[in-house]
PDB file of C-alpha atoms in Angstrom:
ATOM      1  CA  GLU A   1       0.284   0.057   0.023  1.00 93.00           C
ATOM      2  CA  VAL A   2       1.187   3.529  -0.899  1.00 95.00           C
ATOM      3  CA  GLN A   3       1.764   5.948   2.158  1.00 97.00           C
ATOM      4  CA  LEU A   4       2.990   8.998   2.069  1.00 98.00           C
ATOM      5  CA  VAL A   5       3.414  10.865   5.985  1.00 98.00           C
ATOM      6  CA  GLU A   6       4.761  14.247   6.357  1.00 97.00           C
ATOM      7  CA  SER A   7       6.337  15.811   9.470  1.00 97.00           C
ATOM      8  CA  GLY A   8       8.572  18.568  10.357  1.00 98.00           C
ATOM      9  CA  GLY A   9       5.822  21.591  10.604  1.00 97.00           C
ATOM     10  CA  GLY A  10       4.947  23.722  13.393  1.00 97.00           C
ATOM     11  CA  LEU A  11       5.256  27.518  14.423  1.00 98.00           C
ATOM     12  CA  ILE A  12       8.431  29.405  13.268  1.00 97.00           C
ATOM     13  CA  GLN A  13       9.362  32.986  13.510  1.00 97.00           C
ATOM     14  CA  PRO A  14       9.373  35.282  10.543  1.00 98.00           C
ATOM     15  CA  GLY A  15      12.966  34.817   8.830  1.00 98.00           C
ATOM     16  CA  GLY A  16      13.696  31.706  10.148  1.00 98.00           C
ATOM     17  CA  SER A  17      14.163  28.085   8.576  1.00 98.00           C
ATOM     18  CA  LEU A  18      12.264  24.679   8.509  1.00 98.00           C
ATOM     19  CA  ARG A  19      12.638  21.056   7.146  1.00 98.00           C
ATOM     20  CA  LEU A  20       9.983  19.286   5.914  1.00 98.00           C
ATOM     21  CA  SER A  21       9.872  15.556   5.694  1.00 98.00           C
ATOM     22  CA  CYS A  22       7.694  13.318   3.689  1.00 98.00           C
ATOM     23  CA  ALA A  23       8.457   9.347   4.307  1.00 98.00           C
ATOM     24  CA  ALA A  24       7.067   7.374   1.563  1.00 98.00           C
ATOM     25  CA  SER A  25       6.316   3.425   1.820  1.00 97.00           C
ATOM     26  CA  GLY A  26       4.977   1.144  -0.783  1.00 96.00           C
ATOM     27  CA  PHE A  27       7.034   2.790  -3.735  1.00 96.00           C
ATOM     28  CA  THR A  28      10.427   4.244  -4.204  1.00 97.00           C
ATOM     29  CA  VAL A  29      10.752   7.985  -3.921  1.00 97.00           C
ATOM     30  CA  SER A  30      13.773   8.295  -6.131  1.00 96.00           C
ATOM     31  CA  ASN A  31      11.746   6.527  -9.031  1.00 96.00           C
ATOM     32  CA  THR A  32       8.924   8.872  -8.857  1.00 96.00           C
ATOM     33  CA  TYR A  33       8.487  12.214  -9.528  1.00 97.00           C
ATOM     34  CA  MET A  34       7.477  14.084  -6.274  1.00 97.00           C
ATOM     35  CA  THR A  35       5.858  17.623  -5.906  1.00 97.00           C
ATOM     36  CA  TRP A  36       5.458  19.415  -2.615  1.00 98.00           C
ATOM     37  CA  VAL A  37       1.937  21.184  -2.592  1.00 98.00           C
ATOM     38  CA  ARG A  38       0.822  24.267  -0.098  1.00 98.00           C
ATOM     39  CA  GLN A  39      -2.408  25.321   0.823  1.00 98.00           C
ATOM     40  CA  ALA A  40      -2.928  28.767   2.904  1.00 98.00           C
ATOM     41  CA  PRO A  41      -5.551  28.683   5.459  1.00 97.00           C
ATOM     42  CA  GLY A  42      -8.966  28.797   3.553  1.00 96.00           C
ATOM     43  CA  LYS A  43      -7.271  29.088   0.511  1.00 97.00           C
ATOM     44  CA  GLY A  44      -6.495  27.028  -2.702  1.00 97.00           C
ATOM     45  CA  LEU A  45      -3.850  24.339  -3.923  1.00 98.00           C
ATOM     46  CA  GLU A  46      -0.394  25.755  -5.157  1.00 97.00           C
ATOM     47  CA  CYS A  47       2.508  23.798  -6.447  1.00 97.00           C
ATOM     48  CA  VAL A  48       5.460  24.827  -4.733  1.00 97.00           C
ATOM     49  CA  SER A  49       8.415  22.300  -6.012  1.00 97.00           C
ATOM     50  CA  VAL A  50       8.972  19.181  -7.949  1.00 97.00           C
ATOM     51  CA  ILE A  51      11.940  16.715  -8.052  1.00 97.00           C
ATOM     52  CA  TYR A  52      11.999  14.661 -11.095  1.00 96.00           C
ATOM     53  CA  THR A  53      13.385  10.885 -11.150  1.00 95.00           C
ATOM     54  CA  GLY A  54      16.689  12.160 -12.809  1.00 95.00           C
ATOM     55  CA  GLY A  55      17.258  15.011 -10.252  1.00 95.00           C
ATOM     56  CA  THR A  56      16.037  17.798 -11.808  1.00 96.00           C
ATOM     57  CA  THR A  57      14.259  20.154  -9.509  1.00 97.00           C
ATOM     58  CA  LYS A  58      12.014  23.261 -10.202  1.00 97.00           C
ATOM     59  CA  TYR A  59      10.167  25.547  -7.895  1.00 97.00           C
ATOM     60  CA  THR A  60       7.674  28.357  -8.166  1.00 96.00           C
ATOM     61  CA  ASP A  61       8.652  31.863  -8.348  1.00 95.00           C
ATOM     62  CA  SER A  62       7.802  32.880  -4.795  1.00 96.00           C
ATOM     63  CA  VAL A  63       9.960  30.383  -3.405  1.00 97.00           C
ATOM     64  CA  LYS A  64      12.877  30.355  -5.643  1.00 97.00           C
ATOM     65  CA  GLY A  65      16.041  30.871  -3.618  1.00 97.00           C
ATOM     66  CA  ARG A  66      14.475  30.250  -0.573  1.00 98.00           C
ATOM     67  CA  PHE A  67      13.048  26.445  -0.685  1.00 98.00           C
ATOM     68  CA  THR A  68      15.373  23.458  -1.644  1.00 98.00           C
ATOM     69  CA  ILE A  69      13.576  20.124  -2.581  1.00 98.00           C
ATOM     70  CA  SER A  70      15.552  16.930  -2.067  1.00 98.00           C
ATOM     71  CA  ARG A  71      15.428  13.305  -1.463  1.00 98.00           C
ATOM     72  CA  ASP A  72      17.321  10.541   0.721  1.00 97.00           C
ATOM     73  CA  SER A  73      17.369   7.225  -1.396  1.00 96.00           C
ATOM     74  CA  SER A  74      18.528   5.243   1.813  1.00 96.00           C
ATOM     75  CA  GLU A  75      15.543   6.714   4.061  1.00 97.00           C
ATOM     76  CA  ASN A  76      12.807   6.820   0.948  1.00 97.00           C
ATOM     77  CA  THR A  77      12.145  10.184   2.009  1.00 98.00           C
ATOM     78  CA  LEU A  78      11.285  13.684   0.384  1.00 98.00           C
ATOM     79  CA  TYR A  79      12.536  16.899   1.849  1.00 98.00           C
ATOM     80  CA  LEU A  80      11.646  20.587   1.883  1.00 98.00           C
ATOM     81  CA  HIS A  81      14.265  22.798   3.064  1.00 98.00           C
ATOM     82  CA  MET A  82      12.670  26.335   3.700  1.00 98.00           C
ATOM     83  CA  LYS A  83      14.623  29.469   4.891  1.00 98.00           C
ATOM     84  CA  SER A  84      13.687  33.175   5.263  1.00 98.00           C
ATOM     85  CA  LEU A  85      10.225  32.004   5.948  1.00 98.00           C
ATOM     86  CA  GLY A  86       7.518  34.940   5.773  1.00 98.00           C
ATOM     87  CA  ALA A  87       4.041  35.090   6.778  1.00 98.00           C
ATOM     88  CA  GLU A  88       2.745  34.363   3.064  1.00 98.00           C
ATOM     89  CA  ASP A  89       4.583  30.838   3.783  1.00 98.00           C
ATOM     90  CA  THR A  90       1.765  29.980   6.447  1.00 98.00           C
ATOM     91  CA  ALA A  91       0.283  26.712   5.011  1.00 98.00           C
ATOM     92  CA  VAL A  92      -0.566  23.011   5.052  1.00 98.00           C
ATOM     93  CA  TYR A  93       2.159  21.478   2.986  1.00 98.00           C
ATOM     94  CA  TYR A  94       1.400  18.059   1.306  1.00 98.00           C
ATOM     95  CA  CYS A  95       4.007  15.983  -0.561  1.00 98.00           C
ATOM     96  CA  ALA A  96       2.370  13.821  -3.821  1.00 98.00           C
ATOM     97  CA  SER A  97       3.727  11.455  -5.822  1.00 97.00           C
ATOM     98  CA  ASN A  98       2.703  12.090  -9.593  1.00 94.00           C
ATOM     99  CA  LEU A  99       1.732   9.824 -12.208  1.00 89.00           C
ATOM    100  CA  ALA A 100       4.201  11.327 -14.664  1.00 89.00           C
ATOM    101  CA  VAL A 101       6.116  14.196 -15.421  1.00 88.00           C
ATOM    102  CA  THR A 102       3.086  15.883 -16.898  1.00 88.00           C
ATOM    103  CA  GLY A 103       1.659  15.491 -13.392  1.00 87.00           C
ATOM    104  CA  GLY A 104      -1.627  13.686 -12.046  1.00 92.00           C
ATOM    105  CA  PHE A 105      -0.899  13.866  -8.309  1.00 96.00           C
ATOM    106  CA  GLU A 106      -1.512  10.191  -7.379  1.00 97.00           C
ATOM    107  CA  SER A 107      -0.986   9.982  -3.820  1.00 97.00           C
ATOM    108  CA  TRP A 108      -1.052  12.386  -1.107  1.00 98.00           C
ATOM    109  CA  GLY A 109       0.168  12.896   2.607  1.00 98.00           C
ATOM    110  CA  GLN A 110      -1.906  13.953   5.260  1.00 98.00           C
ATOM    111  CA  GLY A 111      -0.184  17.259   5.364  1.00 98.00           C
ATOM    112  CA  THR A 112       1.840  19.075   7.944  1.00 98.00           C
ATOM    113  CA  LEU A 113       0.994  22.623   9.024  1.00 98.00           C
ATOM    114  CA  VAL A 114       3.777  25.609   8.933  1.00 98.00           C
ATOM    115  CA  THR A 115       2.831  28.593  10.549  1.00 98.00           C
ATOM    116  CA  VAL A 116       5.221  31.574  10.416  1.00 98.00           C
ATOM    117  CA  SER A 117       4.404  34.363  13.041  1.00 97.00           C
ATOM    118  CA  SER A 118       6.062  36.201  15.555  1.00 96.00           C
TER     119      SER A 118
ATOM    120  CA  GLN B   1       2.191  31.691 -13.938  1.00 75.00           C
ATOM    121  CA  SER B   2      -1.731  32.775 -13.465  1.00 89.00           C
ATOM    122  CA  ALA B   3      -3.761  29.885 -11.548  1.00 95.00           C
ATOM    123  CA  LEU B   4      -6.489  28.572 -13.772  1.00 97.00           C
ATOM    124  CA  THR B   5     -10.030  30.025 -13.362  1.00 98.00           C
ATOM    125  CA  GLN B   6     -12.984  28.133 -11.751  1.00 98.00           C
ATOM    126  CA  PRO B   7     -16.175  29.272 -10.663  1.00 98.00           C
ATOM    127  CA  PRO B   8     -16.050  29.797  -6.755  1.00 98.00           C
ATOM    128  CA  SER B   9     -19.471  27.576  -6.122  1.00 98.00           C
ATOM    129  CA  ALA B  10     -21.807  25.419  -8.098  1.00 98.00           C
ATOM    130  CA  SER B  11     -24.659  23.378  -6.779  1.00 97.00           C
ATOM    131  CA  GLY B  12     -27.236  20.669  -7.581  1.00 96.00           C
ATOM    132  CA  SER B  13     -29.830  18.447  -5.932  1.00 97.00           C
ATOM    133  CA  PRO B  14     -29.075  14.734  -5.290  1.00 97.00           C
ATOM    134  CA  GLY B  15     -29.435  12.667  -8.481  1.00 97.00           C
ATOM    135  CA  GLN B  16     -28.906  15.996 -10.489  1.00 97.00           C
ATOM    136  CA  SER B  17     -25.656  16.631 -12.463  1.00 98.00           C
ATOM    137  CA  VAL B  18     -23.004  19.422 -12.020  1.00 98.00           C
ATOM    138  CA  THR B  19     -20.586  20.954 -14.361  1.00 98.00           C
ATOM    139  CA  VAL B  20     -17.397  22.519 -13.166  1.00 98.00           C
ATOM    140  CA  SER B  21     -15.432  24.612 -15.497  1.00 98.00           C
ATOM    141  CA  CYS B  22     -11.486  25.104 -15.576  1.00 98.00           C
ATOM    142  CA  THR B  23     -10.285  27.811 -17.849  1.00 98.00           C
ATOM    143  CA  GLY B  24      -6.743  28.456 -18.663  1.00 97.00           C
ATOM    144  CA  ALA B  25      -4.406  29.501 -21.506  1.00 96.00           C
ATOM    145  CA  SER B  26      -3.081  28.478 -24.726  1.00 95.00           C
ATOM    146  CA  SER B  27       0.158  27.481 -23.015  1.00 94.00           C
ATOM    147  CA  ASP B  28      -1.124  25.305 -20.348  1.00 96.00           C
ATOM    148  CA  VAL B  29      -4.898  23.744 -20.589  1.00 97.00           C
ATOM    149  CA  GLY B  30      -5.077  24.387 -24.490  1.00 97.00           C
ATOM    150  CA  ALA B  31      -1.414  23.094 -25.025  1.00 95.00           C
ATOM    151  CA  TYR B  32      -1.481  19.478 -23.330  1.00 96.00           C
ATOM    152  CA  ASN B  33      -4.255  17.160 -22.469  1.00 97.00           C
ATOM    153  CA  TYR B  34      -2.736  16.503 -19.008  1.00 97.00           C
ATOM    154  CA  VAL B  35      -5.510  18.122 -17.117  1.00 98.00           C
ATOM    155  CA  SER B  36      -6.203  16.588 -13.709  1.00 98.00           C
ATOM    156  CA  TRP B  37      -9.223  17.128 -10.961  1.00 98.00           C
ATOM    157  CA  TYR B  38      -9.135  16.728  -7.383  1.00 98.00           C
ATOM    158  CA  GLN B  39     -11.582  16.562  -4.694  1.00 98.00           C
ATOM    159  CA  GLN B  40     -10.976  17.854  -1.082  1.00 98.00           C
ATOM    160  CA  HIS B  41     -13.332  17.541   1.697  1.00 98.00           C
ATOM    161  CA  PRO B  42     -12.694  19.726   4.827  1.00 97.00           C
ATOM    162  CA  GLY B  43      -9.520  19.144   6.856  1.00 96.00           C
ATOM    163  CA  LYS B  44      -8.337  15.882   4.122  1.00 98.00           C
ATOM    164  CA  ALA B  45      -6.019  15.814   1.722  1.00 98.00           C
ATOM    165  CA  PRO B  46      -7.074  16.068  -2.032  1.00 98.00           C
ATOM    166  CA  LYS B  47      -7.682  13.088  -3.901  1.00 98.00           C
ATOM    167  CA  LEU B  48      -7.342  12.573  -7.663  1.00 98.00           C
ATOM    168  CA  ILE B  49     -10.541  11.823  -9.658  1.00 98.00           C
ATOM    169  CA  ILE B  50      -9.528  12.668 -13.215  1.00 98.00           C
ATOM    170  CA  TYR B  51      -6.393  12.679 -14.910  1.00 97.00           C
ATOM    171  CA  GLU B  52      -5.144  13.418 -18.529  1.00 97.00           C
ATOM    172  CA  VAL B  53      -8.596  15.196 -19.146  1.00 97.00           C
ATOM    173  CA  ARG B  54     -10.919  12.142 -18.828  1.00 97.00           C
ATOM    174  CA  LYS B  55      -9.123   9.330 -17.354  1.00 97.00           C
ATOM    175  CA  ARG B  56     -10.119   7.753 -13.922  1.00 97.00           C
ATOM    176  CA  PRO B  57      -8.057   6.419 -11.217  1.00 96.00           C
ATOM    177  CA  SER B  58      -9.150   2.712 -10.057  1.00 95.00           C
ATOM    178  CA  GLY B  59     -11.860   2.988  -7.789  1.00 96.00           C
ATOM    179  CA  VAL B  60     -13.282   6.498  -8.638  1.00 97.00           C
ATOM    180  CA  PRO B  61     -16.956   6.233  -9.559  1.00 97.00           C
ATOM    181  CA  ASP B  62     -17.977   6.567 -13.226  1.00 96.00           C
ATOM    182  CA  ARG B  63     -20.077   9.313 -12.002  1.00 97.00           C
ATOM    183  CA  PHE B  64     -17.273  11.691 -12.517  1.00 98.00           C
ATOM    184  CA  SER B  65     -16.167  12.650 -16.300  1.00 98.00           C
ATOM    185  CA  GLY B  66     -13.771  14.960 -17.651  1.00 98.00           C
ATOM    186  CA  SER B  67     -13.540  16.768 -20.724  1.00 98.00           C
ATOM    187  CA  LYS B  68     -11.818  19.849 -22.621  1.00 98.00           C
ATOM    188  CA  SER B  69     -12.716  22.205 -25.371  1.00 97.00           C
ATOM    189  CA  GLY B  70      -9.577  24.686 -26.338  1.00 97.00           C
ATOM    190  CA  ASN B  71      -8.508  26.357 -23.047  1.00 98.00           C
ATOM    191  CA  THR B  72     -11.353  25.037 -20.946  1.00 98.00           C
ATOM    192  CA  ALA B  73     -11.768  22.020 -19.043  1.00 98.00           C
ATOM    193  CA  SER B  74     -14.619  20.542 -17.552  1.00 98.00           C
ATOM    194  CA  LEU B  75     -15.619  18.008 -14.713  1.00 98.00           C
ATOM    195  CA  THR B  76     -18.960  16.591 -14.562  1.00 98.00           C
ATOM    196  CA  VAL B  77     -20.590  14.942 -11.724  1.00 98.00           C
ATOM    197  CA  SER B  78     -23.435  13.052 -12.594  1.00 97.00           C
ATOM    198  CA  GLY B  79     -26.233  11.537 -10.369  1.00 97.00           C
ATOM    199  CA  LEU B  80     -25.008  13.865  -7.347  1.00 98.00           C
ATOM    200  CA  GLN B  81     -24.927  12.066  -3.999  1.00 97.00           C
ATOM    201  CA  ALA B  82     -24.333  14.096  -0.504  1.00 97.00           C
ATOM    202  CA  GLU B  83     -20.909  12.710  -0.015  1.00 97.00           C
ATOM    203  CA  ASP B  84     -20.101  14.676  -3.610  1.00 98.00           C
ATOM    204  CA  GLU B  85     -20.174  17.982  -1.600  1.00 98.00           C
ATOM    205  CA  ALA B  86     -16.416  19.231  -1.541  1.00 98.00           C
ATOM    206  CA  ASP B  87     -14.148  21.579  -3.058  1.00 98.00           C
ATOM    207  CA  TYR B  88     -12.842  20.611  -6.316  1.00 98.00           C
ATOM    208  CA  TYR B  89      -9.810  21.812  -8.065  1.00 98.00           C
ATOM    209  CA  CYS B  90      -8.072  21.280 -11.746  1.00 98.00           C
ATOM    210  CA  SER B  91      -4.572  21.092 -12.655  1.00 98.00           C
ATOM    211  CA  SER B  92      -2.806  21.462 -16.006  1.00 97.00           C
ATOM    212  CA  TYR B  93       0.628  20.477 -16.876  1.00 96.00           C
ATOM    213  CA  ALA B  94       2.191  23.580 -18.296  1.00 95.00           C
ATOM    214  CA  GLY B  95       5.311  22.537 -20.166  1.00 93.00           C
ATOM    215  CA  SER B  96       8.722  22.450 -19.088  1.00 87.00           C
ATOM    216  CA  ASN B  97      10.357  25.954 -19.648  1.00 86.00           C
ATOM    217  CA  ASN B  98       8.926  27.288 -16.592  1.00 84.00           C
ATOM    218  CA  PHE B  99       7.230  25.860 -13.530  1.00 92.00           C
ATOM    219  CA  PRO B 100       5.278  22.747 -14.732  1.00 94.00           C
ATOM    220  CA  TYR B 101       2.156  22.716 -12.983  1.00 95.00           C
ATOM    221  CA  VAL B 102      -0.607  25.115 -12.130  1.00 97.00           C
ATOM    222  CA  PHE B 103      -4.030  24.474  -9.990  1.00 98.00           C
ATOM    223  CA  GLY B 104      -7.044  26.145 -10.544  1.00 98.00           C
ATOM    224  CA  THR B 105      -8.702  28.659  -8.117  1.00 98.00           C
ATOM    225  CA  GLY B 106     -11.183  25.921  -6.740  1.00 98.00           C
ATOM    226  CA  THR B 107     -14.849  25.480  -6.998  1.00 98.00           C
ATOM    227  CA  LYS B 108     -17.184  24.748  -4.047  1.00 98.00           C
ATOM    228  CA  VAL B 109     -19.823  22.000  -4.589  1.00 98.00           C
ATOM    229  CA  THR B 110     -23.082  22.028  -2.782  1.00 98.00           C
ATOM    230  CA  VAL B 111     -25.428  19.186  -2.938  1.00 97.00           C
ATOM    231  CA  LEU B 112     -28.531  21.034  -1.894  1.00 95.00           C
TER     232      LEU B 112
END
């Protein structure tokens, strides 16, 4: 059974850093296109970052230079390293596995809440 | 990269059909047959219900169907049931030159 479990969210002060984790089971993260999607409170879904099977990474403009997506094959885990956090980054962060490079987010984790506030 | 445009709300009575539109541009929805749809109940993670415009993942009822014409994709829910009340989001592939994925603004479907 495919399962994704996020962790690492919490309350962080503006300007701070945080690392989110997404532990996968039932499939191999390094063989799958993986995406981070966030949802601000009461708002819609926004794709934040994707890592391709070959290791190519992409970021939406609002997080370029601040967020880094990575994966650990030995742990079968996806990460999102976030720095210079601002109030606009407050959201539930989901990891998702793609059906293909063209999208179709097939499996989702339960999400982890990141709150940026002083 | 702008979000795809969806109506904020849609509604229908049990047993009826409701259609949700998703309007993009010639660089995303209009360019590729890679539109997907997601159902999200309050406090839950989204669930994939349609991919590649009209394909349904295993386990998704055939009451859910998708289509596309030009820059606009559509999701139709036939035979509305109470459990279909949820938020629905479309998403499209937008090519490899920029960030490849864009979501719609979301539609709240209410079963009257």
